[in-house]
Amino acid sequence: MRSILIAVMLFTLWTGQGQQDADTSVKMAIEKFFEAFHTRDSVSLRQMVSSGIRMQTVGKSSTGADSVQTVPFGNFLRSIASIPDSVIIEERLSSISVRTDGSLAQAWTPYTFYVNGNLSHCGANAFQLFREKGTWKIFHIIDTRRREGCDE
């Protein structure tokens, strides 16, 4: 009986450690994404995502209705690369919440976005990732953007 109890405890510790390692590596992938974003490193950003990445934004249409807009990743990279060096962009994450199941991960990151130190907007990002050859790759990003309710 004692051997069974010890085996169960060791298994629980071992599987819990694996979950923590996956969560930590997903968080690191998200942090690296934002480091590359802040430095406008489009080469690194492209390496962090899958070839079929999908980017979307939840917002309001021109009529005021809730909508989902899809943005081609290439357009995103071009817009980031076109920001002048004199403009400082910073997306500050308030937290990173991760859920994993094997090679699938989801990260939720509430944020506030600043341009030259001034609050621009806030919202949340939802990242979907998969582990490819030991590396987490982002295959879907969807976010919200709003100007009200942003606590500094």
Short mmCIF file of C-alpha atoms in Angstrom, two decimals:
data_model
loop_
_atom_site.label_atom_id
_atom_site.label_comp_id
_atom_site.label_asym_id
_atom_site.label_seq_id
_atom_site.Cartn_x
_atom_site.Cartn_y
_atom_site.Cartn_z
CA MET A 1 0.00 0.00 0.00
CA ARG A 2 2.82 2.35 0.90
CA SER A 3 4.53 1.68 -2.46
CA ILE A 4 1.34 2.55 -4.32
CA LEU A 5 0.97 5.79 -2.37
CA ILE A 6 4.58 6.78 -3.10
CA ALA A 7 4.13 5.94 -6.80
CA VAL A 8 0.96 8.08 -7.00
CA MET A 9 2.71 10.99 -5.26
CA LEU A 10 5.72 10.78 -7.59
CA PHE A 11 3.48 10.60 -10.66
CA THR A 12 1.53 13.64 -9.46
CA LEU A 13 4.72 15.61 -8.90
CA TRP A 14 6.14 14.51 -12.26
CA THR A 15 3.01 15.43 -14.27
CA GLY A 16 2.65 18.71 -12.39
CA GLN A 17 6.27 19.61 -13.24
CA GLY A 18 5.64 18.87 -16.91
CA GLN A 19 2.63 21.19 -16.87
CA GLN A 20 4.68 23.95 -15.22
CA ASP A 21 7.45 23.53 -17.80
CA ALA A 22 4.94 23.78 -20.66
CA ASP A 23 3.28 26.83 -19.10
CA THR A 24 6.66 28.49 -18.59
CA SER A 25 7.81 27.80 -22.15
CA VAL A 26 4.52 29.16 -23.57
CA LYS A 27 4.90 32.32 -21.46
CA MET A 28 8.46 32.68 -22.72
CA ALA A 29 7.25 32.36 -26.33
CA ILE A 30 4.66 35.12 -25.75
CA GLU A 31 7.26 37.35 -24.06
CA LYS A 32 9.69 36.82 -26.97
CA PHE A 33 6.90 37.73 -29.40
CA PHE A 34 6.39 41.07 -27.64
CA GLU A 35 10.13 41.75 -27.40
CA ALA A 36 10.35 41.34 -31.18
CA PHE A 37 7.18 43.43 -31.61
CA HIS A 38 8.59 46.30 -29.52
CA THR A 39 11.86 46.31 -31.48
CA ARG A 40 9.99 45.95 -34.80
CA ASP A 41 11.93 42.75 -35.60
CA SER A 42 9.75 41.33 -38.38
CA VAL A 43 12.22 38.50 -39.10
CA SER A 44 11.97 37.18 -35.54
CA LEU A 45 8.19 37.67 -35.49
CA ARG A 46 7.83 35.57 -38.64
CA GLN A 47 9.96 32.79 -37.12
CA MET A 48 7.69 32.62 -34.06
CA VAL A 49 4.53 31.90 -35.98
CA SER A 50 3.21 29.11 -38.17
CA SER A 51 3.04 29.68 -41.91
CA GLY A 52 -0.77 29.71 -41.79
CA ILE A 53 -1.13 32.15 -38.88
CA ARG A 54 -4.43 33.92 -38.58
CA MET A 55 -4.74 37.35 -36.93
CA GLN A 56 -8.09 38.83 -35.97
CA THR A 57 -9.51 41.75 -34.00
CA VAL A 58 -12.88 41.93 -32.26
CA GLY A 59 -14.30 45.43 -32.47
CA LYS A 60 -17.08 47.59 -33.81
CA SER A 61 -18.04 47.86 -37.46
CA SER A 62 -18.77 51.21 -39.12
CA THR A 63 -22.42 50.73 -38.09
CA GLY A 64 -21.46 50.10 -34.45
CA ALA A 65 -22.16 46.37 -34.51
CA ASP A 66 -19.72 43.93 -32.91
CA SER A 67 -17.55 42.35 -35.58
CA VAL A 68 -14.45 40.26 -36.19
CA GLN A 69 -11.90 41.62 -38.64
CA THR A 70 -9.15 39.43 -40.12
CA VAL A 71 -5.75 41.03 -40.74
CA PRO A 72 -3.20 39.26 -42.96
CA PHE A 73 -0.01 38.64 -40.98
CA GLY A 74 2.10 40.16 -43.78
CA ASN A 75 0.15 43.42 -43.44
CA PHE A 76 0.79 43.36 -39.69
CA LEU A 77 4.54 42.91 -40.26
CA ARG A 78 4.63 45.72 -42.82
CA SER A 79 2.78 48.07 -40.48
CA ILE A 80 5.16 47.29 -37.61
CA ALA A 81 8.24 47.76 -39.81
CA SER A 82 6.90 51.10 -41.10
CA ILE A 83 6.66 52.73 -37.65
CA PRO A 84 9.36 55.42 -37.47
CA ASP A 85 12.18 54.90 -34.95
CA SER A 86 11.09 58.14 -33.25
CA VAL A 87 7.80 56.48 -32.23
CA ILE A 88 8.03 54.25 -29.16
CA ILE A 89 5.38 51.52 -28.96
CA GLU A 90 4.83 49.40 -25.90
CA GLU A 91 2.22 46.78 -25.18
CA ARG A 92 2.26 46.15 -21.43
CA LEU A 93 0.82 42.80 -20.42
CA SER A 94 -0.87 42.75 -17.04
CA SER A 95 -0.68 38.94 -16.92
CA ILE A 96 -0.25 35.82 -19.02
CA SER A 97 -2.66 32.99 -18.30
CA VAL A 98 -1.75 29.70 -19.97
CA ARG A 99 -3.63 26.45 -20.55
CA THR A 100 -1.97 23.50 -22.26
CA ASP A 101 -2.89 20.03 -23.40
CA GLY A 102 -0.01 18.20 -25.00
CA SER A 103 1.11 20.16 -28.05
CA LEU A 104 -1.75 22.69 -27.87
CA ALA A 105 -1.63 25.85 -25.78
CA GLN A 106 -3.75 28.91 -25.23
CA ALA A 107 -2.51 32.14 -23.66
CA TRP A 108 -4.71 35.03 -22.49
CA THR A 109 -2.96 38.37 -22.06
CA PRO A 110 -4.82 41.50 -20.91
CA TYR A 111 -2.83 44.57 -21.99
CA THR A 112 -2.52 48.34 -22.18
CA PHE A 113 -0.92 49.86 -25.27
CA TYR A 114 1.22 53.00 -25.18
CA VAL A 115 2.57 55.22 -27.95
CA ASN A 116 5.42 57.51 -26.87
CA GLY A 117 4.48 56.86 -23.25
CA ASN A 118 0.83 57.89 -23.71
CA LEU A 119 -2.00 55.42 -23.25
CA SER A 120 -3.52 54.60 -26.64
CA HIS A 121 -5.90 51.73 -25.87
CA CYS A 122 -6.30 48.50 -23.94
CA GLY A 123 -7.86 45.07 -24.35
CA ALA A 124 -6.92 41.42 -24.30
CA ASN A 125 -5.05 39.08 -26.64
CA ALA A 126 -5.83 35.39 -27.04
CA PHE A 127 -2.99 33.33 -28.53
CA GLN A 128 -3.30 29.79 -29.82
CA LEU A 129 -0.01 27.89 -30.10
CA PHE A 130 1.18 24.43 -31.02
CA ARG A 131 4.47 22.74 -30.23
CA GLU A 132 6.41 21.97 -33.40
CA LYS A 133 9.66 20.04 -32.92
CA GLY A 134 9.92 21.29 -29.34
CA THR A 135 9.20 24.95 -30.14
CA TRP A 136 5.90 26.75 -29.48
CA LYS A 137 4.57 28.37 -32.67
CA ILE A 138 1.69 30.85 -32.71
CA PHE A 139 -1.02 29.93 -35.20
CA HIS A 140 -3.81 32.29 -34.13
CA ILE A 141 -3.98 35.68 -32.44
CA ILE A 142 -7.22 37.49 -31.72
CA ASP A 143 -7.52 40.66 -29.70
CA THR A 144 -9.89 43.32 -28.47
CA ARG A 145 -9.16 47.05 -28.49
CA ARG A 146 -10.95 49.76 -26.59
CA ARG A 147 -10.26 53.24 -25.28
CA GLU A 148 -12.61 53.20 -22.28
CA GLY A 149 -12.09 51.26 -19.07
CA CYS A 150 -8.31 51.22 -19.36
CA ASP A 151 -6.90 51.48 -15.84
CA GLU A 152 -3.35 52.80 -15.85
#
